[in-house]
Amino acid sequence: MADHRDPLYRRMFEAHPDPMWVYDQETMAFLAVNSAAIAHYGYSQEEFLAMTIKDIRPKDDIPNLERVVRGVDPGLQQSGVWRHVVADGGIIFVEINSHAIEGFGRPARVVIARDVTEQKDLEAERARIYERLRKTEERYRDVFEEVPISVWVEDWSDAKAIVDRLVEEGVTDLRAYLIEHPEVVSQLIDATEVVDISRATLGLFKADSKEAVIDNMRSHKISEFERQYFLKVLLALAGGATSFHHEGRVEAFDGSRALVDSRAFLPPSARKDWSRLLTLVIDVTDERMTREKLRESEGRYRRIVETSPDVVCRIDRSGTFLEVSERATSMWGYSPTDLIGTSSVLLVHPEDKDRTFEAIASAIEEGGLVSLSNRNVTKDGEIKNMLWSALWSDEDQTLFCTGRDVTEWVRAEAQVSRSQRLEAVGQLTGGVAHDFNNLLQAINASLDAIADPSCDSAEREAMLGQAFNAVWRGSELTRQLLAFSRQQPLSPMPVQLITFVESLLPLMRRTLGEQVAISFESHVPEAQIFVDPAQLDSAIINLALNARDAMPSGGHLRFAVDEAEIDDDGDSVEETNNDLTPFDMHDLAPGSYFVLEVSDDGEGMAEAVRTRIFEPFFTTKEVGKGSGLGLSMVFGFMAQSKGKVSVYSEIGRGTTFRLYFRKHSGAMEATPKRVRQSLEPSLRGARVLVVEDNDVVRQAAVLQLKRLGYVVVEAADGLGGLEILKRDSAFDLLFSDVVMPGGLDGVGLADEALKINPKMRILLTSGFPHSQIDSHGYRLLSKPYRTNQLLEALDRVMAE
């Protein structure tokens, strides 16, 4: 055991390069310290001797220190690495060795403390480096495994050794040598080894495991194509290349083949020994097929463009030609080369430039297909009428255009239009000449008679009356012509339509005779309009007389007054599918109207007749039975009064005329009918059976009800609707036309429907006026009707 009293030991203690001290095992107080301890820890000798060994420990380490001191053996003991606190508060790591020592009169131990802080820092840095390497390897592995393309890692180091040996043996032309010695190529192939593959490679080979793919790569007999590919790679590497590109095929386990794009490279760390060759393999089968289809599509497009009778071109935002088809040469006299890069404005007729470029700007701003007609000027100055279709592509920032030369078509259309105008003028002038010749003949004969000296006073009086009557008839004919041309002088004033019609009923009953029954009803309390009363009188009488002529065996003439709201979409069903009957309200300005219906149950009109009834002098009556100006006068009067006349007719069922008059505000104006503001149905999801024999009307009604949220089933006639009800009676509403073929009309169908399902609601509709329907107790919606009118009727029916 060392003795601190030994002078030699004391000199060794003091001269030792590592910090040393002696402490009391019981009190842990410092008993002695050497110079190295004072220098290393920064405490003076006096400070050390006033401290215990606990004072140079962090507080967290003291419990462990006390445990170690209590259990220490007298002999040499290595107690490991500890943290010590130096004078400036810093922490150092020291490796402690101690043993018992005598010479202090009490149990004491001498300690040697070797500072291992730097070593500890190095170990920590090494651990951090190892951790970073581990994470980097994990990231590399994650990328390697999850990259969506196939990656192969191969070891070519043995092949590199063979190549180096051949060079050392004097081989200068490696390519020629390997071609002459195929067995060496086989050795080189065997010397390469697949080390790893990415997970995506399994999909390329349609395999279940990496091992299966790697084993296959190592063992399968390579094809001549693969042999040539290997030789290409080898010679590239031997020539100093570090990367190369190749396209080829890969055969999967199921025998299918894929087109692949291979890109191989040597990492910098493997360029000396070829120990790692990385190959990225991308399956380009779909891309190649798509490219081929695109090439074929472009070829078809090019053939269509070049053989099309239309010119096809592309222009940019400024109107500059980017591409022009060959058709331009024969159409304009300019070749595509002449036009590409020039402004398309050069071709446009000066008078058409503004609207042409407005249309182009609209196509670019709004998108969608734009149609335009304009005139182009050819190279030799000829003017051609063109019809264009244009579509803007945001992706290509290009306007695609096709232009057709319609010059001959425009000329033909102009000739037809001129011919039709001449025919109409001929008909008009012929009719006028015929009627006026008759009137002039009557006047001439009367004057001749009056000039005869033998004519007595009574005959003279009669002839004068006949002449004056002819003059009056000529004046009436002129008034009718002016009415048709909308140039007659009018004296409009506020007129109460209901009272006005009622006042005409006695006259019409006397005029039309007992075989024609006349009825009238109004569905509004008042109907004030602003028209010329005399012209209104004439229009109503004309319609009544036409109705009488359409009922040679007698019938029923019905008058009805109602109101209508026309919105911005006030078009006929043929044009917008918004109206549900063939009544044409096109060009009728939006607003509130009173409607006068004049309906008969006579012979009706064919479509060819209906489309011409407003033409002057057109008539289907016998010669001498009518002038053909009555309905044209009605048409002109309504147009001049800012209203409209519309007609609906069916062969064998009769005809209904509707006269739309603007509501006139004033003291007598009726309270406007409230317009439904919301188009939400009262019972969304209700089941509705629609029965209508007119296909257009039925399809429009079904579409409108479906858009409003109803579940709709349809039938084309009453019997068909009854068959549906017998199979399935769970309908909330029957919506049926009244007049239908097949022996079962709407009223009869409604009666049968209530027998099957007494809770079913009934709503009937008709293109004839309300007064036509006998008293049957069902609610009726008159055609034409708007969406808000349909919803109001549905609301009322559902609430009943």
Coordinates of N, CA and C in Angstrom, one line a residue, residues 165-301:
R165 N -6.5 -7.5 -67.6 CA -5.5 -8.5 -67.9 C -5.3 -8.6 -69.4
L166 N -6.4 -8.4 -70.2 CA -6.2 -8.5 -71.7 C -5.4 -7.3 -72.1
V167 N -5.6 -6.1 -71.6 CA -4.8 -5.0 -71.9 C -3.3 -5.2 -71.6
E168 N -3.1 -5.7 -70.4 CA -1.7 -6.0 -70.0 C -1.0 -7.0 -70.9
E169 N -1.9 -7.9 -71.5 CA -1.3 -8.9 -72.4 C -1.1 -8.4 -73.8
G170 N -1.4 -7.1 -74.0 CA -1.1 -6.5 -75.3 C -2.3 -6.3 -76.2
V171 N -3.5 -6.6 -75.8 CA -4.7 -6.4 -76.6 C -5.0 -4.9 -76.8
T172 N -4.9 -4.4 -78.0 CA -5.1 -3.0 -78.2 C -6.5 -2.7 -78.8
D173 N -7.0 -3.6 -79.6 CA -8.3 -3.4 -80.2 C -9.3 -4.4 -79.5
L174 N -9.9 -4.0 -78.4 CA -10.7 -4.9 -77.6 C -11.9 -5.3 -78.4
R175 N -12.5 -4.5 -79.2 CA -13.7 -4.9 -79.9 C -13.4 -6.0 -80.9
A176 N -12.3 -5.9 -81.7 CA -12.0 -6.9 -82.6 C -11.6 -8.2 -81.9
Y177 N -10.9 -8.1 -80.8 CA -10.5 -9.3 -80.1 C -11.7 -10.0 -79.6
L178 N -12.7 -9.3 -79.0 CA -13.8 -10.0 -78.4 C -14.7 -10.6 -79.5
I179 N -14.7 -10.0 -80.7 CA -15.5 -10.6 -81.8 C -14.8 -11.9 -82.3
E180 N -13.5 -11.9 -82.3 CA -12.8 -13.1 -82.7 C -12.8 -14.2 -81.6
H181 N -13.0 -13.8 -80.3 CA -13.0 -14.7 -79.2 C -14.3 -14.7 -78.5
P182 N -15.4 -15.3 -79.0 CA -16.7 -15.2 -78.3 C -16.7 -15.9 -76.9
E183 N -15.7 -16.8 -76.8 CA -15.7 -17.5 -75.5 C -15.3 -16.5 -74.4
V184 N -14.4 -15.5 -74.7 CA -14.1 -14.5 -73.7 C -15.3 -13.7 -73.4
V185 N -16.1 -13.4 -74.4 CA -17.3 -12.6 -74.1 C -18.2 -13.4 -73.1
S186 N -18.3 -14.7 -73.3 CA -19.0 -15.5 -72.3 C -18.4 -15.5 -70.9
Q187 N -17.1 -15.5 -70.8 CA -16.4 -15.4 -69.5 C -16.8 -14.0 -68.9
L188 N -16.7 -13.0 -69.7 CA -17.0 -11.6 -69.2 C -18.5 -11.6 -68.7
I189 N -19.4 -12.2 -69.4 CA -20.8 -12.2 -69.0 C -20.9 -12.9 -67.7
D190 N -20.3 -14.1 -67.5 CA -20.3 -14.8 -66.3 C -19.7 -14.1 -65.1
A191 N -18.7 -13.2 -65.5 CA -18.0 -12.4 -64.4 C -18.9 -11.3 -63.8
T192 N -20.0 -11.0 -64.5 CA -20.9 -9.9 -63.9 C -21.9 -10.5 -63.0
E193 N -22.3 -9.8 -62.0 CA -23.3 -10.3 -61.1 C -24.3 -9.2 -60.7
V194 N -25.6 -9.6 -60.7 CA -26.7 -8.7 -60.3 C -26.7 -8.8 -58.7
V195 N -26.5 -7.6 -58.1 CA -26.4 -7.5 -56.6 C -27.8 -7.2 -56.0
D196 N -28.5 -6.3 -56.6 CA -29.8 -5.9 -56.1 C -30.7 -5.4 -57.2
I197 N -32.0 -5.4 -56.9 CA -32.9 -4.8 -57.8 C -34.0 -4.1 -57.0
S198 N -34.6 -3.1 -57.6 CA -35.7 -2.3 -56.9 C -37.0 -3.1 -57.0
R199 N -37.9 -2.8 -56.1 CA -39.2 -3.5 -56.1 C -40.0 -3.3 -57.4
A200 N -39.8 -2.2 -58.1 CA -40.5 -2.0 -59.3 C -40.1 -3.0 -60.4
T201 N -38.9 -3.6 -60.2 CA -38.5 -4.6 -61.2 C -39.3 -5.8 -61.2
L202 N -40.0 -6.1 -60.1 CA -40.9 -7.2 -60.0 C -42.0 -7.0 -61.0
G203 N -42.6 -5.8 -61.0 CA -43.6 -5.5 -62.0 C -43.2 -5.7 -63.4
L204 N -42.0 -5.2 -63.7 CA -41.5 -5.3 -65.0 C -41.4 -6.7 -65.5
F205 N -40.9 -7.6 -64.6 CA -40.8 -9.0 -65.0 C -42.0 -9.9 -64.6
K206 N -43.0 -9.2 -64.0 CA -44.2 -10.0 -63.5 C -43.8 -11.1 -62.6
A207 N -42.9 -10.8 -61.6 CA -42.4 -11.8 -60.7 C -42.9 -11.6 -59.3
D208 N -42.7 -12.6 -58.4 CA -43.2 -12.5 -57.0 C -42.2 -12.1 -56.1
S209 N -40.9 -12.3 -56.4 CA -39.8 -12.0 -55.4 C -38.6 -11.5 -56.1
K210 N -37.8 -10.7 -55.4 CA -36.5 -10.3 -55.9 C -35.6 -11.5 -56.2
E211 N -35.6 -12.5 -55.3 CA -34.7 -13.6 -55.5 C -35.0 -14.3 -56.8
A212 N -36.3 -14.4 -57.2 CA -36.6 -15.1 -58.4 C -36.1 -14.3 -59.6
V213 N -36.2 -13.0 -59.6 CA -35.7 -12.2 -60.7 C -34.2 -12.3 -60.8
I214 N -33.5 -12.1 -59.6 CA -32.0 -12.2 -59.6 C -31.5 -13.5 -60.1
D215 N -32.1 -14.6 -59.6 CA -31.7 -15.9 -60.0 C -31.9 -16.1 -61.5
N216 N -33.0 -15.6 -62.0 CA -33.3 -15.7 -63.5 C -32.3 -14.9 -64.3
M217 N -31.9 -13.7 -63.8 CA -30.9 -12.9 -64.5 C -29.5 -13.7 -64.5
R218 N -29.2 -14.4 -63.4 CA -27.9 -15.0 -63.3 C -27.9 -16.3 -64.1
S219 N -29.0 -17.0 -64.2 CA -29.0 -18.3 -64.8 C -29.6 -18.5 -66.2
H220 N -30.4 -17.5 -66.6 CA -31.1 -17.7 -67.9 C -30.1 -17.5 -69.1
K221 N -30.4 -18.2 -70.1 CA -29.5 -18.2 -71.3 C -29.8 -16.9 -72.1
I222 N -28.8 -16.1 -72.2 CA -29.1 -14.8 -72.8 C -29.2 -14.9 -74.3
S223 N -30.0 -14.0 -74.9 CA -30.2 -14.0 -76.3 C -29.1 -13.3 -77.0
E224 N -29.1 -13.4 -78.4 CA -28.1 -12.7 -79.1 C -28.2 -11.2 -79.0
F225 N -29.4 -10.8 -78.9 CA -29.7 -9.4 -78.7 C -29.1 -8.9 -77.4
E226 N -29.3 -9.7 -76.3 CA -28.7 -9.3 -75.0 C -27.2 -9.4 -75.0
R227 N -26.7 -10.3 -75.7 CA -25.2 -10.5 -75.9 C -24.6 -9.2 -76.5
Q228 N -25.3 -8.7 -77.6 CA -24.8 -7.5 -78.3 C -24.9 -6.3 -77.4
Y229 N -26.0 -6.3 -76.6 CA -26.2 -5.2 -75.6 C -25.1 -5.2 -74.6
F230 N -24.7 -6.4 -74.0 CA -23.6 -6.5 -73.1 C -22.3 -6.0 -73.7
L231 N -22.1 -6.4 -74.9 CA -20.8 -6.0 -75.5 C -20.7 -4.5 -75.7
K232 N -21.9 -3.9 -76.1 CA -21.9 -2.5 -76.2 C -21.6 -1.8 -74.9
V233 N -22.1 -2.2 -73.8 CA -21.9 -1.6 -72.5 C -20.4 -1.8 -72.1
L234 N -19.9 -3.0 -72.3 CA -18.5 -3.3 -71.9 C -17.5 -2.4 -72.6
L235 N -17.7 -2.3 -74.0 CA -16.8 -1.5 -74.7 C -16.9 0.0 -74.4
A236 N -18.1 0.4 -74.0 CA -18.3 1.8 -73.6 C -17.5 2.1 -72.3
L237 N -17.7 1.1 -71.3 CA -16.9 1.3 -70.1 C -15.4 1.2 -70.3
A238 N -15.0 0.3 -71.1 CA -13.5 0.2 -71.4 C -13.0 1.4 -72.1
G239 N -13.8 2.1 -72.8 CA -13.4 3.3 -73.5 C -13.5 4.5 -72.6
G240 N -13.8 4.4 -71.3 CA -13.8 5.5 -70.4 C -15.2 6.1 -70.2
A241 N -16.2 5.6 -70.8 CA -17.6 6.2 -70.6 C -18.1 5.8 -69.2
T242 N -18.8 6.7 -68.6 CA -19.4 6.5 -67.3 C -20.9 6.4 -67.3
S243 N -21.5 6.7 -68.5 CA -23.0 6.5 -68.6 C -23.3 6.3 -70.1
F244 N -24.4 5.7 -70.3 CA -24.9 5.4 -71.7 C -26.4 5.1 -71.7
H245 N -26.9 5.2 -72.9 CA -28.4 5.0 -73.0 C -28.7 3.9 -74.1
H246 N -29.7 3.1 -73.8 CA -30.0 2.0 -74.7 C -31.5 1.8 -74.7
E247 N -32.1 1.4 -75.8 CA -33.5 1.0 -75.9 C -33.6 -0.5 -76.4
G248 N -34.4 -1.2 -75.7 CA -34.5 -2.7 -76.1 C -35.8 -3.3 -75.6
R249 N -35.8 -4.6 -75.4 CA -36.9 -5.3 -74.9 C -36.6 -6.2 -73.7
V250 N -37.5 -6.4 -72.8 CA -37.4 -7.2 -71.7 C -38.5 -8.3 -71.7
E251 N -38.1 -9.5 -71.5 CA -39.1 -10.6 -71.5 C -39.5 -10.9 -70.1
A252 N -40.8 -10.9 -69.8 CA -41.2 -11.2 -68.4 C -41.4 -12.7 -68.2
F253 N -41.7 -13.1 -67.0 CA -41.8 -14.5 -66.7 C -42.9 -15.1 -67.4
D254 N -44.0 -14.4 -67.7 CA -45.1 -14.9 -68.4 C -45.0 -15.0 -69.9
G255 N -43.8 -14.6 -70.4 CA -43.5 -14.6 -71.9 C -43.8 -13.3 -72.6
S256 N -44.5 -12.4 -71.9 CA -44.8 -11.1 -72.5 C -43.5 -10.2 -72.6
R257 N -43.5 -9.3 -73.6 CA -42.3 -8.5 -73.8 C -42.7 -7.0 -73.6
A258 N -41.8 -6.3 -73.0 CA -42.0 -4.9 -72.8 C -40.9 -4.1 -73.5
L259 N -41.2 -3.0 -74.1 CA -40.2 -2.0 -74.7 C -39.7 -1.2 -73.5
V260 N -38.3 -1.1 -73.4 CA -37.7 -0.4 -72.2 C -36.7 0.6 -72.7
D261 N -36.6 1.6 -71.9 CA -35.6 2.6 -72.1 C -34.6 2.5 -70.9
S262 N -33.3 2.1 -71.2 CA -32.3 1.8 -70.2 C -31.3 2.9 -70.2
R263 N -31.0 3.4 -69.0 CA -29.9 4.4 -68.8 C -29.0 3.9 -67.6
A264 N -27.8 3.6 -68.0 CA -26.9 3.0 -67.0 C -25.7 4.0 -66.7
F265 N -25.2 3.9 -65.5 CA -24.0 4.8 -65.2 C -23.2 4.2 -64.1
L266 N -22.0 4.6 -64.0 CA -21.1 4.2 -62.9 C -21.0 5.3 -61.9
P267 N -21.3 5.1 -60.6 CA -21.1 6.1 -59.6 C -19.6 6.5 -59.5
P268 N -19.3 7.7 -59.1 CA -17.9 8.1 -59.0 C -17.0 7.1 -58.2
S269 N -17.6 6.5 -57.1 CA -16.8 5.6 -56.3 C -16.6 4.3 -56.9
A270 N -17.2 4.0 -58.0 CA -17.0 2.7 -58.6 C -16.4 2.8 -60.0
R271 N -15.9 3.9 -60.4 CA -15.4 4.1 -61.7 C -14.0 3.5 -61.9
K272 N -13.3 3.2 -60.8 CA -12.0 2.6 -61.0 C -12.1 1.0 -61.1
D273 N -13.0 0.5 -60.3 CA -13.1 -1.0 -60.3 C -14.4 -1.6 -60.9
W274 N -15.4 -0.7 -61.4 CA -16.7 -1.1 -61.9 C -17.4 -2.0 -60.9
S275 N -17.3 -1.7 -59.6 CA -17.9 -2.5 -58.6 C -19.4 -2.3 -58.5
R276 N -19.9 -1.1 -59.0 CA -21.3 -0.9 -59.0 C -21.8 -0.2 -60.3
L277 N -22.5 -0.9 -61.0 CA -23.1 -0.3 -62.3 C -24.6 -0.2 -62.0
L278 N -25.1 1.0 -62.0 CA -26.5 1.2 -61.8 C -27.3 1.4 -63.1
T279 N -28.4 0.7 -63.3 CA -29.1 0.7 -64.5 C -30.6 1.1 -64.2
L280 N -31.1 2.2 -64.8 CA -32.5 2.6 -64.6 C -33.2 2.1 -65.9
V281 N -34.3 1.3 -65.7 CA -35.0 0.7 -66.8 C -36.5 1.2 -66.7
I282 N -36.9 1.9 -67.7 CA -38.3 2.4 -67.8 C -39.1 1.7 -68.8
D283 N -40.3 1.2 -68.4 CA -41.2 0.5 -69.4 C -41.8 1.6 -70.2
V284 N -41.5 1.6 -71.5 CA -42.1 2.7 -72.4 C -43.1 2.1 -73.4
T285 N -43.6 0.9 -73.1 CA -44.5 0.2 -74.0 C -45.7 1.1 -74.3
D286 N -46.4 1.5 -73.2 CA -47.6 2.3 -73.4 C -47.3 3.7 -74.1
E287 N -46.1 4.2 -73.7 CA -45.7 5.5 -74.3 C -45.5 5.3 -75.8
R288 N -44.8 4.2 -76.2 CA -44.6 4.0 -77.6 C -45.9 3.8 -78.4
M289 N -46.8 3.0 -77.7 CA -48.1 2.8 -78.4 C -48.9 4.1 -78.5
T290 N -48.8 4.9 -77.5 CA -49.5 6.2 -77.5 C -48.9 7.1 -78.6
R291 N -47.6 7.0 -78.7 CA -46.9 7.9 -79.7 C -47.2 7.4 -81.1
E292 N -47.3 6.1 -81.2 CA -47.7 5.5 -82.5 C -49.1 5.9 -82.9
K293 N -50.0 5.8 -81.9 CA -51.4 6.2 -82.2 C -51.5 7.7 -82.5
L294 N -50.7 8.5 -81.8 CA -50.7 9.9 -82.0 C -50.2 10.2 -83.4
R295 N -49.1 9.4 -83.8 CA -48.6 9.6 -85.2 C -49.6 9.3 -86.2
E296 N -50.3 8.1 -86.0 CA -51.4 7.7 -86.9 C -52.5 8.8 -86.9
S297 N -52.9 9.3 -85.7 CA -53.9 10.3 -85.6 C -53.6 11.5 -86.4
E298 N -52.3 12.0 -86.2 CA -51.8 13.1 -86.9 C -51.8 12.9 -88.4
G299 N -51.5 11.7 -88.8 CA -51.5 11.4 -90.2 C -52.9 11.5 -90.7
R300 N -53.9 10.9 -90.0 CA -55.3 11.0 -90.4 C -55.8 12.5 -90.5
Y301 N -55.4 13.2 -89.4 CA -55.8 14.6 -89.4 C -55.2 15.4 -90.6

